[in-house]
Amino acid sequence: MSSINFMRIKTDYSPIKSLMNFFFCNQVLLYCFLFPQVYKVLVSVGRSEWFVFRRYAEFDKLYNTLKKQFPAMALKIPAKRIFGDNFDPDFIKQRRAGLNEFIQNLVRYPELYNHPDVRAFLQMDSPKHQSDPSEDEDERSTQKLHSTSQNINLGPSGNPHAKPTDFDFLKVIGKGSFGKVLLAKRKLDGKFYAVKVLQKKVVLNRKEQKHIMAERNVLLKNVKHPFLVGLHYSFQTTEKLYFVLDFVNGGELFFHLQRERSFPEHRARFYAAEIASALGYLHSIKIVYRYILIYLMYFLQKCLFIYFSEYSVLLFFFFQFNRDLKPENILLDSVGHVVLTDFGLCKEGIAISDTTTTFCGTPEYLAPEVIRKQPYDNTVDWWCLGAVLYEMLYGLPPFYCRDVAEMYDNILHKPLSLRPGVSLTAWSILEELLEKNRQNRLGAKEDFLEIQNHPFFESLSWTDLVQKRIPPPFNPNVAGPDDIRNFDAAFTEETVPYSVCVSSDYSIVNASVLEADDAFVGFSYAPPSEDLFL
């Protein structure tokens, strides 16, 4: 009966071939997450190689069986985690290391690896894993790549996983210094998605991996809210990160605002209510969106994450690009409902009474406490809501000035100017949202509940709003799910880069394989149910 040696994980992810030179027998390698608590094991017996996908519960079941029969071996696996974040990189590393140790013990001792349950766990007696000279040439090529490439590929064709070639990339619809956003059609079912493709090298060089992981984590929590963009899944190659998102093609809210200069009050109320509903939901799961509008974040990035200590650099960037800047993160869907996008600057884990001090965002919408680098909380989002509502009603942000330094001074010191043409309740909510003292701002005590109960929204049913039973006041009239008329021609006329469309199998690193870089451990995500085609 064949023996098995265990090949441990290399944290630097060096080529498998160089590791295999140390072994002359058969091998087992546990090396990745497929889904939360699902791992992929590479088994090599003679000339045959195959993958086995096992959930943590299956490891636990095998462990409990073996520890009773072999108590002297002191087998152990990482304990179950009932509370906490299963996507935490430290947790991922610790659990992976613990399961590696368990597998190593299984293949070290003949009495263990010859145990029927272990052989079944590793599918060692399955006929399909015997060497077959008639096996498909593509599969043999795939197996060869496992031994020669720097990055591990997706495995046998019987277990396909997300990869760039799953899509037809049709048009560029957004662009930034990290990468591009593309309209893509999934070949499997013809569905359209917005696929956000980021360059790992650029992200790492700018030390933005925390923001990328924050965006991914927020997206995972938001999939089912009606006014937040949904993440269907994410994956990565050796060079790129991919977010597969809802394609929202009604255009930016402010694209329509710029054409119409201002909105009637009933229309502004509708949009403000949907935005507030989304923000209230984010707050309920302890996330501060921080700034509803973040100019050029990821899509058209000019400056990304500039600390307050670099105030002069911040002013320079915003002064240089102020005329070209426009809000990117409030979109309309195909029938006119609001969709908030881009969560790279969201702050996770913020409760109503908590504060944070990170300085970044859109100059016109920065709250006074952010400019002063004072602690801020959920009320920073309500300030932003006030700024957005003001601009929808009046056509310009509340303290706008072409001189950015003067605009900051206006935000800090100038009284709010409210012109005629709107109702008294609109005046009231603007004054309360744009209160310079965050402790007196609307939402400071009971958060979203205070917004809901303000007289400005008295005519609106929040239940009907969330269930989308209120007809939007404006319909973008898109022609179909792939209509891109509401996207800037400067993007859509660009040629789709070949590099985002095609990846050799060996360069794919997704939710089913070992993370290509510790900086992005836990990035890959596969859906639990409806999108489980991977």
Short mmCIF file of C-alpha atoms in Angstrom, two decimals:
data_model
loop_
_atom_site.label_atom_id
_atom_site.label_comp_id
_atom_site.label_asym_id
_atom_site.label_seq_id
_atom_site.Cartn_x
_atom_site.Cartn_y
_atom_site.Cartn_z
CA MET A 1 0.00 0.00 0.00
CA SER A 2 1.41 3.37 -0.95
CA SER A 3 2.82 5.64 1.71
CA ILE A 4 2.23 9.38 1.84
CA ASN A 5 4.53 12.16 2.84
CA PHE A 6 3.16 15.57 3.79
CA MET A 7 4.44 18.67 2.05
CA ARG A 8 4.02 21.70 4.28
CA ILE A 9 2.85 25.11 3.16
CA LYS A 10 5.54 27.53 2.15
CA THR A 11 4.65 31.00 3.36
CA ASP A 12 6.61 32.60 0.55
CA TYR A 13 4.62 30.51 -1.98
CA SER A 14 7.68 29.39 -3.89
CA PRO A 15 7.15 27.06 -6.86
CA ILE A 16 5.73 23.67 -6.05
CA LYS A 17 8.31 21.97 -8.23
CA SER A 18 11.20 23.13 -6.06
CA LEU A 19 9.44 21.73 -3.01
CA MET A 20 8.64 18.42 -4.66
CA ASN A 21 12.32 17.75 -5.24
CA PHE A 22 12.60 17.01 -1.53
CA PHE A 23 10.16 14.11 -1.74
CA PHE A 24 10.43 10.72 -3.41
CA CYS A 25 7.13 9.22 -2.34
CA ASN A 26 3.54 10.34 -2.46
CA GLN A 27 2.42 13.66 -1.10
CA VAL A 28 -0.49 15.53 0.39
CA LEU A 29 -0.69 19.30 0.48
CA LEU A 30 -3.34 21.34 2.21
CA TYR A 31 -3.04 24.84 0.91
CA CYS A 32 -6.08 27.01 0.78
CA PHE A 33 -9.58 28.24 1.46
CA LEU A 34 -12.32 27.58 -1.07
CA PHE A 35 -15.18 29.18 0.87
CA PRO A 36 -15.30 30.22 4.52
CA GLN A 37 -14.25 27.04 6.38
CA VAL A 38 -13.63 25.04 3.19
CA TYR A 39 -10.14 23.92 2.22
CA LYS A 40 -8.48 22.43 -0.80
CA VAL A 41 -6.08 19.50 -0.43
CA LEU A 42 -3.68 18.44 -3.16
CA VAL A 43 -3.01 14.69 -3.04
CA SER A 44 -0.23 13.08 -5.08
CA VAL A 45 0.03 9.30 -5.34
CA GLY A 46 2.48 7.94 -7.87
CA ARG A 47 1.77 9.80 -11.11
CA SER A 48 -1.73 10.79 -10.11
CA GLU A 49 -2.70 14.11 -8.57
CA TRP A 50 -6.09 15.30 -7.47
CA PHE A 51 -7.78 17.84 -5.28
CA VAL A 52 -10.07 17.13 -2.35
CA PHE A 53 -12.34 19.87 -1.00
CA ARG A 54 -13.16 19.57 2.70
CA ARG A 55 -15.05 21.76 5.10
CA TYR A 56 -13.76 22.43 8.56
CA ALA A 57 -16.58 20.25 9.91
CA GLU A 58 -15.22 17.30 7.95
CA PHE A 59 -11.77 17.81 9.45
CA ASP A 60 -13.44 17.96 12.85
CA LYS A 61 -15.37 14.73 12.24
CA LEU A 62 -12.24 12.87 11.14
CA TYR A 63 -10.31 14.24 14.09
CA ASN A 64 -12.94 13.05 16.59
CA THR A 65 -12.92 9.58 15.01
CA LEU A 66 -9.14 9.23 15.09
CA LYS A 67 -8.50 10.67 18.53
CA LYS A 68 -10.69 7.95 20.06
CA GLN A 69 -8.84 5.17 18.24
CA PHE A 70 -5.35 6.66 18.59
CA PRO A 71 -5.35 8.61 21.87
CA ALA A 72 -1.60 8.24 22.33
CA MET A 73 -0.87 10.27 19.19
CA ALA A 74 -2.33 13.44 20.74
CA LEU A 75 -3.88 14.61 17.49
CA LYS A 76 -5.35 18.11 17.47
CA ILE A 77 -7.00 20.62 15.15
CA PRO A 78 -7.82 24.31 15.64
CA ALA A 79 -10.85 24.86 17.84
CA LYS A 80 -14.16 25.98 16.40
CA ARG A 81 -14.67 29.73 16.29
CA ILE A 82 -18.18 30.65 17.35
CA PHE A 83 -17.64 34.39 17.62
CA GLY A 84 -15.39 36.74 15.67
CA ASP A 85 -14.48 37.47 12.07
CA ASN A 86 -13.70 34.33 10.05
CA PHE A 87 -12.15 36.56 7.35
CA ASP A 88 -9.55 37.98 9.73
CA PRO A 89 -6.12 37.30 8.15
CA ASP A 90 -4.57 36.22 11.46
CA PHE A 91 -7.40 33.76 12.04
CA ILE A 92 -7.03 32.39 8.51
CA LYS A 93 -3.29 31.84 8.97
CA GLN A 94 -3.67 30.23 12.39
CA ARG A 95 -6.41 27.86 11.30
CA ARG A 96 -4.55 26.93 8.12
CA ALA A 97 -1.40 26.22 10.13
CA GLY A 98 -3.33 24.08 12.60
CA LEU A 99 -4.97 22.02 9.88
CA ASN A 100 -1.61 21.64 8.17
CA GLU A 101 -0.23 20.15 11.35
CA PHE A 102 -3.18 17.76 11.54
CA ILE A 103 -2.71 16.61 7.93
CA GLN A 104 1.01 16.26 8.49
CA ASN A 105 0.35 13.84 11.33
CA LEU A 106 -2.07 11.87 9.17
CA VAL A 107 0.49 11.23 6.46
CA ARG A 108 3.40 10.69 8.82
CA TYR A 109 2.19 7.47 10.41
CA PRO A 110 1.18 4.35 8.40
CA GLU A 111 -1.49 3.39 10.93
CA LEU A 112 -3.17 6.73 10.26
CA TYR A 113 -2.87 7.12 6.50
CA ASN A 114 -3.96 3.50 6.00
CA HIS A 115 -7.04 4.03 8.16
CA PRO A 116 -10.21 3.66 6.03
CA ASP A 117 -11.60 7.02 7.15
CA VAL A 118 -8.38 8.81 6.22
CA ARG A 119 -8.25 7.14 2.82
CA ALA A 120 -11.89 8.09 2.25
CA PHE A 121 -11.19 11.63 3.43
CA LEU A 122 -8.39 11.92 0.84
CA GLN A 123 -10.33 9.92 -1.79
CA MET A 124 -7.31 7.65 -2.23
CA ASP A 125 -9.30 4.62 -3.37
CA SER A 126 -11.44 6.44 -5.91
CA PRO A 127 -10.98 4.89 -9.39
CA LYS A 128 -11.01 8.29 -11.05
CA HIS A 129 -7.73 9.10 -9.31
CA GLN A 130 -5.80 6.19 -10.86
CA SER A 131 -3.37 7.00 -13.65
CA ASP A 132 -5.10 6.84 -17.01
CA PRO A 133 -3.10 7.24 -20.23
CA SER A 134 -6.29 8.34 -22.01
CA GLU A 135 -6.90 11.28 -19.66
CA ASP A 136 -7.68 14.58 -21.31
CA GLU A 137 -4.64 16.41 -22.58
CA ASP A 138 -5.82 19.67 -21.06
CA GLU A 139 -6.06 18.03 -17.66
CA ARG A 140 -2.52 16.66 -17.97
CA SER A 141 -1.32 20.11 -18.92
CA THR A 142 -3.11 21.55 -15.94
CA GLN A 143 -1.44 19.02 -13.64
CA LYS A 144 1.93 19.86 -15.12
CA LEU A 145 1.38 23.51 -14.38
CA HIS A 146 0.86 22.63 -10.72
CA SER A 147 4.43 21.43 -10.61
CA THR A 148 6.08 24.20 -12.56
CA SER A 149 4.36 27.48 -11.92
CA GLN A 150 5.00 29.98 -9.23
CA ASN A 151 1.31 30.18 -8.42
CA ILE A 152 -1.05 27.26 -8.00
CA ASN A 153 -3.83 26.94 -10.53
CA LEU A 154 -7.45 26.02 -10.03
CA GLY A 155 -7.25 22.29 -10.29
CA PRO A 156 -9.05 19.66 -12.38
CA SER A 157 -11.68 20.74 -14.85
CA GLY A 158 -14.28 18.92 -12.79
CA ASN A 159 -14.04 21.68 -10.18
CA PRO A 160 -14.07 24.95 -12.16
CA HIS A 161 -13.51 28.21 -10.26
CA ALA A 162 -13.89 31.87 -10.99
CA LYS A 163 -11.34 33.21 -13.42
CA PRO A 164 -11.12 36.06 -15.94
CA THR A 165 -11.95 33.76 -18.84
CA ASP A 166 -15.37 33.11 -17.29
CA PHE A 167 -16.34 36.51 -18.69
CA ASP A 168 -16.56 38.43 -21.91
CA PHE A 169 -15.25 41.88 -21.00
CA LEU A 170 -17.24 44.28 -23.16
CA LYS A 171 -16.52 47.88 -22.18
CA VAL A 172 -14.46 50.00 -19.84
CA ILE A 173 -16.91 51.90 -17.63
CA GLY A 174 -14.52 53.33 -15.04
CA LYS A 175 -10.85 53.87 -14.55
CA GLY A 176 -8.31 54.80 -11.89
CA SER A 177 -4.70 54.48 -10.94
CA PHE A 178 -5.28 51.01 -9.42
CA GLY A 179 -7.03 49.57 -12.44
CA LYS A 180 -10.35 49.64 -14.26
CA VAL A 181 -14.02 48.81 -13.92
CA LEU A 182 -15.45 46.87 -16.84
CA LEU A 183 -18.84 45.77 -18.03
CA ALA A 184 -18.61 41.99 -18.32
CA LYS A 185 -20.95 39.27 -19.47
CA ARG A 186 -20.68 35.94 -17.68
CA LYS A 187 -20.42 33.20 -20.26
CA LEU A 188 -22.24 30.65 -18.13
CA ASP A 189 -25.60 32.42 -18.04
CA GLY A 190 -25.27 35.66 -20.02
CA LYS A 191 -25.68 37.87 -16.94
CA PHE A 192 -24.03 41.29 -16.87
CA TYR A 193 -21.75 42.45 -14.06
CA ALA A 194 -19.45 45.30 -13.25
CA VAL A 195 -16.03 43.75 -12.68
CA LYS A 196 -13.61 45.92 -10.80
CA VAL A 197 -10.02 44.93 -11.61
CA LEU A 198 -7.22 46.25 -9.41
CA GLN A 199 -3.48 45.91 -9.91
CA LYS A 200 -1.93 44.22 -6.86
CA LYS A 201 1.44 45.83 -7.43
CA VAL A 202 0.01 49.34 -7.41
CA VAL A 203 -2.15 48.61 -4.37
CA LEU A 204 0.85 47.32 -2.45
CA ASN A 205 3.13 50.14 -3.57
CA ARG A 206 0.61 52.67 -2.27
CA LYS A 207 0.01 50.62 0.87
CA GLU A 208 -3.73 50.54 0.15
CA GLN A 209 -4.32 46.84 0.84
CA LYS A 210 -6.21 47.67 4.04
CA HIS A 211 -8.68 49.77 2.06
CA ILE A 212 -9.14 47.03 -0.52
CA MET A 213 -9.81 44.45 2.19
CA ALA A 214 -12.13 46.91 3.95
CA GLU A 215 -14.11 47.35 0.74
CA ARG A 216 -14.38 43.60 0.29
CA ASN A 217 -15.45 43.06 3.91
CA VAL A 218 -18.11 45.76 3.71
CA LEU A 219 -19.40 44.40 0.42
CA LEU A 220 -19.79 40.95 1.95
CA LYS A 221 -22.03 42.41 4.64
CA ASN A 222 -24.18 44.43 2.26
CA VAL A 223 -25.27 41.96 -0.38
CA LYS A 224 -28.98 41.99 0.50
CA HIS A 225 -29.64 45.67 1.16
CA PRO A 226 -31.68 47.26 -1.64
CA PHE A 227 -29.65 50.47 -1.86
CA LEU A 228 -26.13 49.06 -1.57
CA VAL A 229 -24.19 47.49 -4.40
CA GLY A 230 -23.85 43.72 -4.07
CA LEU A 231 -20.67 41.67 -4.30
CA HIS A 232 -21.37 38.37 -6.05
CA TYR A 233 -17.87 37.01 -5.57
CA SER A 234 -14.23 38.00 -5.71
CA PHE A 235 -11.11 36.25 -6.94
CA GLN A 236 -7.53 37.01 -7.78
CA THR A 237 -4.74 36.13 -10.15
CA THR A 238 -1.07 36.53 -9.38
CA GLU A 239 -1.23 40.14 -10.56
CA LYS A 240 -4.81 41.34 -10.13
CA LEU A 241 -7.77 41.47 -7.76
CA TYR A 242 -11.29 41.09 -9.16
CA PHE A 243 -14.58 42.26 -7.61
CA VAL A 244 -17.65 40.90 -9.42
CA LEU A 245 -20.35 43.45 -8.60
CA ASP A 246 -23.87 44.41 -9.56
CA PHE A 247 -23.88 46.34 -12.82
CA VAL A 248 -25.79 49.55 -12.09
CA ASN A 249 -26.44 51.41 -15.32
CA GLY A 250 -28.79 54.28 -14.53
CA GLY A 251 -25.87 56.66 -14.26
CA GLU A 252 -24.42 58.70 -11.43
CA LEU A 253 -26.96 60.70 -9.47
CA PHE A 254 -24.86 63.80 -9.99
CA PHE A 255 -24.59 63.16 -13.72
CA HIS A 256 -28.32 63.79 -13.83
CA LEU A 257 -28.07 66.64 -11.32
CA GLN A 258 -25.49 68.45 -13.43
CA ARG A 259 -27.78 68.25 -16.45
CA GLU A 260 -30.78 69.59 -14.52
CA ARG A 261 -28.87 71.95 -12.15
CA SER A 262 -31.15 71.11 -9.22
CA PHE A 263 -33.95 68.71 -8.33
CA PRO A 264 -37.50 69.45 -7.19
CA GLU A 265 -37.90 68.92 -3.47
CA HIS A 266 -39.94 65.72 -3.78
CA ARG A 267 -37.24 64.16 -5.94
CA ALA A 268 -34.43 65.26 -3.61
CA ARG A 269 -36.42 63.86 -0.67
CA PHE A 270 -36.72 60.47 -2.37
CA TYR A 271 -32.99 60.18 -3.06
CA ALA A 272 -32.06 61.47 0.40
CA ALA A 273 -34.35 58.90 2.00
CA GLU A 274 -32.84 55.98 0.06
CA ILE A 275 -29.32 57.21 0.87
CA ALA A 276 -30.25 57.59 4.54
CA SER A 277 -31.73 54.09 4.59
CA ALA A 278 -28.49 52.64 3.25
CA LEU A 279 -26.41 54.63 5.74
CA GLY A 280 -28.66 53.58 8.60
CA TYR A 281 -28.16 49.96 7.62
CA LEU A 282 -24.40 50.38 7.49
CA HIS A 283 -24.46 51.97 10.93
CA SER A 284 -26.54 49.07 12.23
CA ILE A 285 -23.70 46.72 11.31
CA LYS A 286 -21.16 49.15 12.77
CA ILE A 287 -19.77 50.64 9.57
CA VAL A 288 -19.27 54.34 8.94
CA TYR A 289 -19.50 54.96 5.20
CA ARG A 290 -17.46 58.00 6.12
CA TYR A 291 -18.17 60.05 3.06
CA ILE A 292 -21.09 59.31 0.79
CA LEU A 293 -19.18 60.93 -2.04
CA ILE A 294 -15.50 60.17 -2.52
CA TYR A 295 -14.19 61.74 -5.67
CA LEU A 296 -12.36 59.41 -7.99
CA MET A 297 -11.91 56.73 -5.37
CA TYR A 298 -10.64 53.68 -7.30
CA PHE A 299 -12.58 54.65 -10.45
CA LEU A 300 -10.93 58.04 -11.13
CA GLN A 301 -8.34 58.22 -8.42
CA LYS A 302 -6.06 61.20 -8.36
CA CYS A 303 -5.24 61.12 -4.67
CA LEU A 304 -6.36 58.34 -2.41
CA PHE A 305 -5.30 58.31 1.19
CA ILE A 306 -3.59 61.45 2.43
CA TYR A 307 -3.04 62.03 6.11
CA PHE A 308 -3.88 65.28 7.83
CA SER A 309 -0.19 65.85 8.55
CA GLU A 310 0.21 66.21 4.78
CA TYR A 311 -2.38 69.00 4.65
CA SER A 312 -0.48 71.06 2.12
CA VAL A 313 -0.21 68.07 -0.22
CA LEU A 314 -3.94 67.48 0.15
CA LEU A 315 -4.68 71.09 -0.78
CA PHE A 316 -2.37 70.85 -3.77
CA PHE A 317 -4.06 67.73 -5.11
CA PHE A 318 -7.57 69.05 -4.66
CA PHE A 319 -6.65 72.46 -6.07
CA GLN A 320 -5.08 70.85 -9.12
CA PHE A 321 -7.98 68.55 -9.89
CA ASN A 322 -10.96 70.34 -8.39
CA ARG A 323 -12.47 71.41 -11.71
CA ASP A 324 -12.49 67.80 -12.96
CA LEU A 325 -13.81 66.17 -9.81
CA LYS A 326 -17.29 64.73 -9.57
CA PRO A 327 -19.01 62.36 -7.11
CA GLU A 328 -18.78 58.74 -8.21
CA ASN A 329 -20.45 56.73 -5.54
CA ILE A 330 -24.19 57.46 -5.73
CA LEU A 331 -25.64 55.66 -8.73
CA LEU A 332 -29.15 55.10 -10.04
CA ASP A 333 -30.25 51.65 -11.08
CA SER A 334 -32.14 50.91 -14.27
CA VAL A 335 -35.45 52.19 -12.87
CA GLY A 336 -34.14 55.07 -10.78
CA HIS A 337 -33.43 53.75 -7.29
CA VAL A 338 -30.26 54.83 -5.48
CA VAL A 339 -27.32 52.43 -5.18
CA LEU A 340 -24.32 53.33 -3.03
CA THR A 341 -21.00 51.96 -4.25
CA ASP A 342 -17.31 51.91 -3.41
CA PHE A 343 -16.58 51.10 0.21
CA GLY A 344 -12.81 51.50 0.19
CA LEU A 345 -12.88 54.26 2.79
CA CYS A 346 -15.53 52.75 5.05
CA LYS A 347 -14.56 52.34 8.66
CA GLU A 348 -15.54 48.99 10.12
CA GLY A 349 -16.50 48.28 13.71
CA ILE A 350 -17.80 51.74 14.63
CA ALA A 351 -20.70 51.82 17.10
CA ILE A 352 -22.83 54.90 17.78
CA SER A 353 -20.65 55.97 20.70
CA ASP A 354 -17.31 55.13 19.05
CA THR A 355 -15.04 57.51 17.19
CA THR A 356 -12.21 57.40 14.67
CA THR A 357 -9.78 60.00 13.33
CA THR A 358 -8.65 58.98 9.83
CA PHE A 359 -8.53 61.95 7.42
CA CYS A 360 -9.65 61.32 3.87
CA GLY A 361 -12.58 62.09 1.67
CA THR A 362 -14.15 64.67 -0.62
CA PRO A 363 -13.35 68.30 0.26
CA GLU A 364 -16.83 69.73 -0.32
CA TYR A 365 -18.36 67.14 1.98
CA LEU A 366 -15.82 66.96 4.80
CA ALA A 367 -17.39 67.53 8.20
CA PRO A 368 -15.74 70.12 10.48
CA GLU A 369 -14.49 67.47 12.91
CA VAL A 370 -12.72 65.66 10.09
CA ILE A 371 -10.96 68.81 8.90
CA ARG A 372 -9.87 69.51 12.49
CA LYS A 373 -8.75 65.88 12.81
CA GLN A 374 -10.98 65.46 15.80
CA PRO A 375 -12.60 62.12 16.63
CA TYR A 376 -15.71 61.46 14.56
CA ASP A 377 -18.53 58.96 14.62
CA ASN A 378 -21.68 58.04 12.68
CA THR A 379 -22.74 61.68 12.56
CA VAL A 380 -20.08 62.34 9.92
CA ASP A 381 -22.32 60.47 7.48
CA TRP A 382 -25.32 62.60 8.44
CA TRP A 383 -23.28 65.72 7.70
CA CYS A 384 -22.57 64.25 4.27
CA LEU A 385 -26.25 63.50 3.77
CA GLY A 386 -26.98 67.14 4.52
CA ALA A 387 -24.36 68.29 2.02
CA VAL A 388 -25.79 66.02 -0.68
CA LEU A 389 -29.36 67.12 0.02
CA TYR A 390 -28.28 70.77 -0.07
CA GLU A 391 -26.62 70.28 -3.45
CA MET A 392 -29.64 68.48 -4.86
CA LEU A 393 -31.88 71.38 -3.82
CA TYR A 394 -29.59 74.31 -4.63
CA GLY A 395 -27.17 72.99 -7.26
CA LEU A 396 -23.93 73.54 -5.32
CA PRO A 397 -22.45 72.11 -2.10
CA PRO A 398 -23.29 74.18 0.99
CA PHE A 399 -19.88 75.78 1.58
CA TYR A 400 -18.46 75.53 -1.91
CA CYS A 401 -15.61 77.77 -3.03
CA ARG A 402 -13.11 77.27 -5.86
CA ASP A 403 -10.38 78.13 -3.37
CA VAL A 404 -10.16 74.92 -1.36
CA ALA A 405 -8.50 76.56 1.64
CA GLU A 406 -11.32 79.12 1.79
CA MET A 407 -13.86 76.33 1.41
CA TYR A 408 -12.39 74.58 4.44
CA ASP A 409 -12.58 77.83 6.36
CA ASN A 410 -16.23 78.18 5.32
CA ILE A 411 -17.00 74.67 6.56
CA LEU A 412 -15.38 75.44 9.89
CA HIS A 413 -16.68 78.95 10.51
CA LYS A 414 -19.21 80.29 8.00
CA PRO A 415 -22.92 80.10 8.94
CA LEU A 416 -25.09 77.99 6.66
CA SER A 417 -26.80 80.05 3.97
CA LEU A 418 -30.30 78.88 3.04
CA ARG A 419 -31.96 80.51 0.06
CA PRO A 420 -35.70 80.64 -0.67
CA GLY A 421 -37.34 78.07 -2.87
CA VAL A 422 -37.60 75.10 -0.50
CA SER A 423 -39.98 74.22 2.33
CA LEU A 424 -39.49 75.05 5.99
CA THR A 425 -39.00 71.37 6.78
CA ALA A 426 -36.22 71.23 4.17
CA TRP A 427 -34.58 74.26 5.81
CA SER A 428 -34.94 72.57 9.17
CA ILE A 429 -33.32 69.27 8.21
CA LEU A 430 -30.47 71.03 6.40
CA GLU A 431 -29.73 73.13 9.47
CA GLU A 432 -29.80 70.09 11.73
CA LEU A 433 -27.70 67.86 9.46
CA LEU A 434 -25.14 70.59 8.73
CA GLU A 435 -24.66 71.46 12.40
CA LYS A 436 -20.94 72.10 12.92
CA ASN A 437 -20.96 70.59 16.41
CA ARG A 438 -21.37 66.86 15.85
CA GLN A 439 -22.81 66.36 19.33
CA ASN A 440 -25.75 68.61 18.41
CA ARG A 441 -26.15 67.25 14.89
CA LEU A 442 -29.28 65.37 13.82
CA GLY A 443 -28.56 61.69 14.39
CA ALA A 444 -26.14 62.23 17.28
CA LYS A 445 -28.39 60.53 19.84
CA GLU A 446 -30.51 57.94 18.06
CA ASP A 447 -28.73 57.77 14.72
CA PHE A 448 -30.97 56.84 11.76
CA LEU A 449 -34.13 56.90 13.89
CA GLU A 450 -33.80 60.68 14.22
CA ILE A 451 -33.54 61.02 10.45
CA GLN A 452 -36.61 58.86 9.92
CA ASN A 453 -38.67 60.88 12.37
CA HIS A 454 -37.82 64.31 10.97
CA PRO A 455 -40.84 66.19 9.53
CA PHE A 456 -39.06 66.48 6.17
CA PHE A 457 -39.75 62.75 5.63
CA GLU A 458 -43.23 62.78 7.18
CA SER A 459 -44.98 62.11 3.88
CA LEU A 460 -42.84 59.06 3.18
CA SER A 461 -43.37 55.45 4.27
CA TRP A 462 -39.99 54.00 5.18
CA THR A 463 -41.33 50.46 4.92
CA ASP A 464 -42.57 51.07 1.39
CA LEU A 465 -39.29 52.78 0.55
CA VAL A 466 -37.09 49.85 1.58
CA GLN A 467 -39.36 47.41 -0.24
CA LYS A 468 -39.17 49.61 -3.35
CA ARG A 469 -42.91 50.12 -3.47
CA ILE A 470 -42.50 53.87 -4.01
CA PRO A 471 -42.02 54.61 -7.73
CA PRO A 472 -38.82 56.60 -8.33
CA PRO A 473 -39.49 60.20 -9.44
CA PHE A 474 -37.18 59.73 -12.43
CA ASN A 475 -36.57 56.77 -14.73
CA PRO A 476 -33.22 56.66 -16.57
CA ASN A 477 -34.96 54.72 -19.38
CA VAL A 478 -32.09 52.37 -20.08
CA ALA A 479 -32.57 50.14 -23.10
CA GLY A 480 -31.41 46.93 -21.46
CA PRO A 481 -29.05 45.33 -18.93
CA ASP A 482 -26.00 46.19 -21.06
CA ASP A 483 -26.98 49.81 -21.83
CA ILE A 484 -23.99 52.08 -21.15
CA ARG A 485 -25.37 55.40 -22.39
CA ASN A 486 -25.10 56.86 -18.87
CA PHE A 487 -21.36 56.22 -18.64
CA ASP A 488 -18.69 58.68 -19.70
CA ALA A 489 -17.64 58.13 -23.32
CA ALA A 490 -14.06 58.84 -22.25
CA PHE A 491 -14.18 55.41 -20.62
CA THR A 492 -16.49 53.43 -22.86
CA GLU A 493 -14.53 54.28 -26.00
CA GLU A 494 -11.34 52.84 -24.53
CA THR A 495 -10.12 49.45 -25.68
CA VAL A 496 -10.61 46.72 -23.11
CA PRO A 497 -7.12 45.68 -21.94
CA TYR A 498 -6.20 42.17 -23.02
CA SER A 499 -4.50 41.53 -19.67
CA VAL A 500 -7.77 41.62 -17.71
CA CYS A 501 -9.49 39.15 -20.01
CA VAL A 502 -7.04 36.28 -20.22
CA SER A 503 -5.04 34.51 -17.57
CA SER A 504 -3.10 31.31 -17.93
CA ASP A 505 -4.48 28.65 -15.61
CA TYR A 506 -1.38 28.64 -13.49
CA SER A 507 -1.73 32.33 -12.68
CA ILE A 508 -5.20 32.02 -11.17
CA VAL A 509 -5.36 32.43 -7.42
CA ASN A 510 -8.95 32.58 -6.22
CA ALA A 511 -11.14 31.49 -3.36
CA SER A 512 -10.10 27.90 -3.93
CA VAL A 513 -6.35 28.31 -3.85
CA LEU A 514 -3.58 29.55 -1.65
CA GLU A 515 -3.54 33.35 -1.43
CA ALA A 516 -0.85 34.79 -3.66
CA ASP A 517 0.24 37.35 -1.13
CA ASP A 518 -0.17 37.64 2.64
CA ALA A 519 -1.39 41.20 2.10
CA PHE A 520 -4.56 39.84 0.49
CA VAL A 521 -5.19 36.77 2.63
CA GLY A 522 -8.94 36.31 2.80
CA PHE A 523 -9.69 38.50 -0.21
CA SER A 524 -11.19 35.77 -2.35
CA TYR A 525 -14.86 35.10 -1.75
CA ALA A 526 -17.27 32.62 -3.23
CA PRO A 527 -21.04 32.86 -2.74
CA PRO A 528 -22.82 30.36 -0.51
CA SER A 529 -25.84 29.64 -2.67
CA GLU A 530 -27.34 31.33 -5.70
CA ASP A 531 -24.05 32.11 -7.41
CA LEU A 532 -22.47 28.80 -6.53
CA PHE A 533 -21.47 27.94 -10.05
CA LEU A 534 -17.79 28.03 -9.15
#
